[in-house]
Amino acid sequence: MLRIQGLKKSFGNVEVLKGVDLELQKGEILVIVGPSGGGKTTLLRSINYLEKCDAGTIAIDGKYLIRDGVYASKGELKEIRRTIGMVFQGFNLFPHMSVIDNIIEAPIRVFGKNRDEALVEAREILRFLGLTDKENSYPFELSGGQKQRVAIGRALALEPKLMCFDEPTSALDPALTDEVAKVIKSLSVKGMSMLIITHDMEFAKKVADRIVSIDKGVIIDEHMYESGTGE
């Protein structure tokens, strides 16, 4: 689903990514851990084209975002980015919109779906996430775990092939972290490919098929796990 080769990125004189090589298989949950400043967030932002890299290759489901340092055309970049779902650390929900409107906003605006079709699909997502009773609630009325599940639902509404999570449990207490872990493992059962950035090793062990450590811009360690059990 994802192949990265020789990826490099510098900010001024500081080389943040120093030739990263990484692969993610279809249906796999890959968790990237490492210290602050080690390069993991820059790597995630590069995959989403939120940062432009200086060299290397990123291929998503066989299509090249960047190949040997050369980016795809604007039209190709747009199509590739549509296959990537992104769940941000701070939820990034629209505070003035209800839960259901947060979820249908992108399908209507990006894919041109009519509202009735988008509502049917959004309600199915809410059922999957256990949030049917929160359809008409607003973000300020939700717990942190519920907000994170809505953020996941909003990303799912775009029918991505690859889901990326940036510190999905950083603002959550242990009980809510378990709530999000269950959703992620449920997505895995459905065959979703996922890339997760986190500082939380306990959470990582709960959900990961594979954990990769990155520090000072290079991959330094890798651990395999059995069906996300942490064993």
mmCIF file of C-alpha atoms in Angstrom:
data_model
loop_
_atom_site.group_PDB
_atom_site.id
_atom_site.type_symbol
_atom_site.label_atom_id
_atom_site.label_comp_id
_atom_site.label_asym_id
_atom_site.label_seq_id
_atom_site.Cartn_x
_atom_site.Cartn_y
_atom_site.Cartn_z
ATOM 1 C CA MET A 1 0.000 0.000 0.000
ATOM 2 C CA LEU A 2 2.874 2.366 0.827
ATOM 3 C CA ARG A 3 6.490 2.270 -0.290
ATOM 4 C CA ILE A 4 9.074 4.870 0.704
ATOM 5 C CA GLN A 5 12.660 4.825 -0.545
ATOM 6 C CA GLY A 6 15.541 7.173 0.219
ATOM 7 C CA LEU A 7 13.292 9.956 1.497
ATOM 8 C CA LYS A 8 15.141 13.116 2.488
ATOM 9 C CA LYS A 9 13.885 16.406 3.893
ATOM 10 C CA SER A 10 15.763 19.392 5.288
ATOM 11 C CA PHE A 11 14.617 22.579 6.949
ATOM 12 C CA GLY A 12 17.400 25.021 6.206
ATOM 13 C CA ASN A 13 20.631 23.374 7.348
ATOM 14 C CA VAL A 14 18.830 20.796 9.502
ATOM 15 C CA GLU A 15 18.367 17.413 7.805
ATOM 16 C CA VAL A 16 15.196 15.961 9.359
ATOM 17 C CA LEU A 17 14.815 12.869 7.151
ATOM 18 C CA LYS A 18 18.068 11.219 6.094
ATOM 19 C CA GLY A 19 17.128 8.638 3.496
ATOM 20 C CA VAL A 20 14.142 6.837 5.064
ATOM 21 C CA ASP A 21 13.081 3.454 3.628
ATOM 22 C CA LEU A 22 9.707 2.049 4.709
ATOM 23 C CA GLU A 23 6.941 -0.238 3.465
ATOM 24 C CA LEU A 24 3.355 -0.758 4.609
ATOM 25 C CA GLN A 25 1.372 -3.750 3.364
ATOM 26 C CA LYS A 26 -2.345 -3.679 2.553
ATOM 27 C CA GLY A 27 -4.399 -4.236 5.697
ATOM 28 C CA GLU A 28 -1.409 -3.692 7.997
ATOM 29 C CA ILE A 29 -1.248 -1.404 11.037
ATOM 30 C CA LEU A 30 2.199 0.169 11.150
ATOM 31 C CA VAL A 31 3.048 2.330 14.155
ATOM 32 C CA ILE A 32 5.963 4.751 14.091
ATOM 33 C CA VAL A 33 7.446 5.783 17.443
ATOM 34 C CA GLY A 34 10.407 7.892 18.434
ATOM 35 C CA PRO A 35 11.492 10.999 20.346
ATOM 36 C CA SER A 36 10.278 14.494 19.556
ATOM 37 C CA GLY A 37 12.327 15.938 16.726
ATOM 38 C CA GLY A 38 13.218 12.477 15.443
ATOM 39 C CA GLY A 39 11.408 12.930 12.131
ATOM 40 C CA LYS A 40 8.205 10.928 12.547
ATOM 41 C CA THR A 41 5.770 13.834 12.121
ATOM 42 C CA THR A 42 7.703 15.160 9.125
ATOM 43 C CA LEU A 43 7.518 11.688 7.591
ATOM 44 C CA LEU A 44 3.751 11.558 8.088
ATOM 45 C CA ARG A 45 3.278 15.058 6.660
ATOM 46 C CA SER A 46 5.413 14.110 3.656
ATOM 47 C CA ILE A 47 3.172 11.134 2.893
ATOM 48 C CA ASN A 48 0.169 13.490 2.939
ATOM 49 C CA TYR A 49 1.979 16.087 0.802
ATOM 50 C CA LEU A 50 1.744 18.573 3.656
ATOM 51 C CA GLU A 51 5.538 18.813 3.359
ATOM 52 C CA LYS A 52 7.556 18.651 0.145
ATOM 53 C CA CYS A 53 10.646 16.457 0.297
ATOM 54 C CA ASP A 54 14.026 17.081 -1.280
ATOM 55 C CA ALA A 55 14.722 13.574 -2.599
ATOM 56 C CA GLY A 56 13.405 10.036 -2.629
ATOM 57 C CA THR A 57 10.282 8.116 -3.607
ATOM 58 C CA ILE A 58 6.787 7.750 -2.128
ATOM 59 C CA ALA A 59 4.349 5.359 -3.815
ATOM 60 C CA ILE A 60 0.800 4.833 -2.533
ATOM 61 C CA ASP A 61 -1.093 1.840 -3.901
ATOM 62 C CA GLY A 62 1.279 1.766 -6.859
ATOM 63 C CA LYS A 63 0.946 5.461 -7.749
ATOM 64 C CA TYR A 64 3.912 7.774 -7.278
ATOM 65 C CA LEU A 65 3.482 10.898 -5.177
ATOM 66 C CA ILE A 66 7.187 11.573 -5.674
ATOM 67 C CA ARG A 67 9.627 9.451 -7.680
ATOM 68 C CA ASP A 68 13.383 9.950 -7.434
ATOM 69 C CA GLY A 69 12.814 13.473 -6.162
ATOM 70 C CA VAL A 70 10.288 14.482 -8.853
ATOM 71 C CA TYR A 71 6.686 15.080 -7.798
ATOM 72 C CA ALA A 72 3.654 13.975 -9.788
ATOM 73 C CA SER A 73 1.577 16.512 -11.709
ATOM 74 C CA LYS A 74 -0.969 18.647 -9.864
ATOM 75 C CA GLY A 75 -3.849 16.480 -11.120
ATOM 76 C CA GLU A 76 -2.108 13.252 -10.126
ATOM 77 C CA LEU A 77 -1.248 14.648 -6.688
ATOM 78 C CA LYS A 78 -4.897 15.517 -6.131
ATOM 79 C CA GLU A 79 -6.034 11.997 -7.021
ATOM 80 C CA ILE A 80 -3.397 10.348 -4.832
ATOM 81 C CA ARG A 81 -4.212 12.569 -1.856
ATOM 82 C CA ARG A 82 -7.858 11.555 -2.135
ATOM 83 C CA THR A 83 -6.819 7.991 -1.278
ATOM 84 C CA ILE A 84 -5.281 9.108 2.049
ATOM 85 C CA GLY A 85 -7.323 9.758 5.195
ATOM 86 C CA MET A 86 -5.758 11.943 7.864
ATOM 87 C CA VAL A 87 -6.759 12.086 11.539
ATOM 88 C CA PHE A 88 -5.076 14.989 13.279
ATOM 89 C CA GLN A 89 -3.858 15.241 16.856
ATOM 90 C CA GLY A 90 -6.276 18.044 17.765
ATOM 91 C CA PHE A 91 -9.364 16.455 16.145
ATOM 92 C CA ASN A 92 -9.870 19.539 13.881
ATOM 93 C CA LEU A 93 -13.663 19.221 13.915
ATOM 94 C CA PHE A 94 -15.744 22.177 12.771
ATOM 95 C CA PRO A 95 -17.148 23.510 16.084
ATOM 96 C CA HIS A 96 -20.186 25.159 14.470
ATOM 97 C CA MET A 97 -21.297 21.924 12.759
ATOM 98 C CA SER A 98 -23.098 18.905 14.184
ATOM 99 C CA VAL A 99 -21.425 15.487 14.146
ATOM 100 C CA ILE A 100 -23.301 14.390 11.026
ATOM 101 C CA ASP A 101 -22.508 17.640 9.191
ATOM 102 C CA ASN A 102 -18.810 17.284 10.065
ATOM 103 C CA ILE A 103 -18.832 13.870 8.385
ATOM 104 C CA ILE A 104 -20.776 14.766 5.227
ATOM 105 C CA GLU A 105 -18.996 18.060 4.525
ATOM 106 C CA ALA A 106 -16.036 16.579 2.611
ATOM 107 C CA PRO A 107 -17.937 13.959 0.536
ATOM 108 C CA ILE A 108 -20.304 16.672 -0.675
ATOM 109 C CA ARG A 109 -17.592 19.247 -1.390
ATOM 110 C CA VAL A 110 -14.828 16.919 -2.622
ATOM 111 C CA PHE A 111 -16.748 14.124 -4.349
ATOM 112 C CA GLY A 112 -19.861 16.087 -5.271
ATOM 113 C CA LYS A 113 -22.202 13.611 -3.582
ATOM 114 C CA ASN A 114 -25.736 14.749 -2.989
ATOM 115 C CA ARG A 115 -26.708 15.349 0.619
ATOM 116 C CA ASP A 116 -29.123 12.398 0.882
ATOM 117 C CA GLU A 117 -26.502 9.908 -0.350
ATOM 118 C CA ALA A 118 -23.856 11.398 1.953
ATOM 119 C CA LEU A 119 -26.239 11.176 4.928
ATOM 120 C CA VAL A 120 -26.912 7.468 4.349
ATOM 121 C CA GLU A 121 -23.184 6.714 4.234
ATOM 122 C CA ALA A 122 -22.425 8.952 7.235
ATOM 123 C CA ARG A 123 -25.046 7.214 9.360
ATOM 124 C CA GLU A 124 -23.521 3.849 8.489
ATOM 125 C CA ILE A 125 -20.146 5.176 9.650
ATOM 126 C CA LEU A 126 -21.700 6.432 12.890
ATOM 127 C CA ARG A 127 -23.219 2.981 13.496
ATOM 128 C CA PHE A 128 -19.800 1.404 12.996
ATOM 129 C CA LEU A 129 -18.244 3.900 15.421
ATOM 130 C CA GLY A 130 -20.985 3.491 18.033
ATOM 131 C CA LEU A 131 -22.040 7.131 17.737
ATOM 132 C CA THR A 132 -25.557 6.866 16.310
ATOM 133 C CA ASP A 133 -26.989 8.775 19.274
ATOM 134 C CA LYS A 134 -24.528 11.657 18.727
ATOM 135 C CA GLU A 135 -25.589 12.494 15.157
ATOM 136 C CA ASN A 136 -27.014 15.905 16.073
ATOM 137 C CA SER A 137 -24.545 16.731 18.847
ATOM 138 C CA TYR A 138 -21.876 19.406 18.503
ATOM 139 C CA PRO A 139 -18.173 18.887 19.254
ATOM 140 C CA PHE A 140 -18.338 20.778 22.573
ATOM 141 C CA GLU A 141 -20.886 18.221 23.792
ATOM 142 C CA LEU A 142 -18.574 15.237 23.165
ATOM 143 C CA SER A 143 -15.865 13.551 25.227
ATOM 144 C CA GLY A 144 -12.322 13.435 23.883
ATOM 145 C CA GLY A 145 -12.767 9.830 22.781
ATOM 146 C CA GLN A 146 -16.010 10.670 20.993
ATOM 147 C CA LYS A 147 -14.362 13.617 19.224
ATOM 148 C CA GLN A 148 -11.558 11.349 18.058
ATOM 149 C CA ARG A 149 -14.065 8.793 16.757
ATOM 150 C CA VAL A 150 -15.891 11.542 14.846
ATOM 151 C CA ALA A 151 -12.542 12.653 13.385
ATOM 152 C CA ILE A 152 -11.948 9.052 12.282
ATOM 153 C CA GLY A 153 -15.460 8.957 10.807
ATOM 154 C CA ARG A 154 -14.841 12.142 8.853
ATOM 155 C CA ALA A 155 -11.718 10.612 7.336
ATOM 156 C CA LEU A 156 -13.553 7.336 6.565
ATOM 157 C CA ALA A 157 -16.258 9.256 4.695
ATOM 158 C CA LEU A 158 -13.708 9.927 1.930
ATOM 159 C CA GLU A 159 -13.244 6.157 1.486
ATOM 160 C CA PRO A 160 -9.424 6.230 1.808
ATOM 161 C CA LYS A 161 -7.122 3.335 1.016
ATOM 162 C CA LEU A 162 -4.610 4.471 3.644
ATOM 163 C CA MET A 163 -5.456 6.025 7.011
ATOM 164 C CA CYS A 164 -2.852 8.155 8.788
ATOM 165 C CA PHE A 165 -3.102 9.071 12.472
ATOM 166 C CA ASP A 166 -1.037 11.802 14.126
ATOM 167 C CA GLU A 167 -0.815 11.123 17.888
ATOM 168 C CA PRO A 168 -4.455 9.926 18.077
ATOM 169 C CA THR A 169 -4.411 9.397 21.859
ATOM 170 C CA SER A 170 -2.241 12.304 23.036
ATOM 171 C CA ALA A 171 -5.166 14.205 24.599
ATOM 172 C CA LEU A 172 -6.971 11.160 25.995
ATOM 173 C CA ASP A 173 -7.001 9.394 29.350
ATOM 174 C CA PRO A 174 -6.412 5.586 29.435
ATOM 175 C CA ALA A 175 -10.100 4.636 29.186
ATOM 176 C CA LEU A 176 -10.628 6.813 26.119
ATOM 177 C CA THR A 177 -7.363 5.532 24.632
ATOM 178 C CA ASP A 178 -8.798 1.998 24.800
ATOM 179 C CA GLU A 179 -11.919 3.295 23.055
ATOM 180 C CA VAL A 180 -9.860 4.577 20.113
ATOM 181 C CA ALA A 181 -7.736 1.405 20.054
ATOM 182 C CA LYS A 182 -10.880 -0.710 19.609
ATOM 183 C CA VAL A 183 -11.989 1.405 16.645
ATOM 184 C CA ILE A 184 -8.578 1.095 14.993
ATOM 185 C CA LYS A 185 -8.539 -2.682 15.434
ATOM 186 C CA SER A 186 -12.085 -2.853 14.023
ATOM 187 C CA LEU A 187 -10.889 -0.959 10.942
ATOM 188 C CA SER A 188 -8.058 -3.462 10.590
ATOM 189 C CA VAL A 189 -10.571 -6.321 10.513
ATOM 190 C CA LYS A 190 -12.214 -4.538 7.583
ATOM 191 C CA GLY A 191 -8.854 -4.523 5.773
ATOM 192 C CA MET A 192 -7.926 -0.857 6.199
ATOM 193 C CA SER A 193 -4.212 -0.001 5.908
ATOM 194 C CA MET A 194 -3.088 2.321 8.709
ATOM 195 C CA LEU A 195 -0.025 4.359 9.618
ATOM 196 C CA ILE A 196 0.053 5.726 13.160
ATOM 197 C CA ILE A 197 2.445 8.201 14.789
ATOM 198 C CA THR A 198 2.491 8.022 18.593
ATOM 199 C CA HIS A 199 4.546 8.508 21.753
ATOM 200 C CA ASP A 200 2.301 6.054 23.611
ATOM 201 C CA MET A 201 4.035 2.663 23.559
ATOM 202 C CA GLU A 202 1.230 0.885 25.424
ATOM 203 C CA PHE A 203 -1.260 2.063 22.828
ATOM 204 C CA ALA A 204 1.167 1.111 20.051
ATOM 205 C CA LYS A 205 1.478 -2.446 21.375
ATOM 206 C CA LYS A 206 -2.324 -2.777 21.564
ATOM 207 C CA VAL A 207 -2.965 -1.912 17.927
ATOM 208 C CA ALA A 208 0.212 -2.563 15.927
ATOM 209 C CA ASP A 209 1.093 -5.347 13.560
ATOM 210 C CA ARG A 210 4.525 -3.750 13.354
ATOM 211 C CA ILE A 211 6.293 -0.979 15.269
ATOM 212 C CA VAL A 212 9.100 1.033 13.716
ATOM 213 C CA SER A 213 11.329 3.451 15.648
ATOM 214 C CA ILE A 214 12.713 6.554 13.998
ATOM 215 C CA ASP A 215 15.337 8.847 15.486
ATOM 216 C CA LYS A 216 17.514 11.581 14.006
ATOM 217 C CA GLY A 217 15.869 11.066 10.629
ATOM 218 C CA VAL A 218 16.562 7.346 10.197
ATOM 219 C CA ILE A 219 14.757 4.083 10.990
ATOM 220 C CA ILE A 220 16.628 2.534 13.918
ATOM 221 C CA ASP A 221 14.505 -0.430 15.049
ATOM 222 C CA GLU A 222 11.553 -2.620 14.098
ATOM 223 C CA HIS A 223 9.328 -5.047 16.030
ATOM 224 C CA MET A 224 6.677 -7.433 14.723
ATOM 225 C CA TYR A 225 3.484 -8.108 16.713
ATOM 226 C CA GLU A 226 0.931 -10.882 16.458
ATOM 227 C CA SER A 227 -2.449 -9.483 15.346
ATOM 228 C CA GLY A 228 -2.025 -6.322 17.411
ATOM 229 C CA THR A 229 -1.796 -8.214 20.703
ATOM 230 C CA GLY A 230 1.554 -6.738 21.712
ATOM 231 C CA GLU A 231 3.075 -10.209 21.799
#
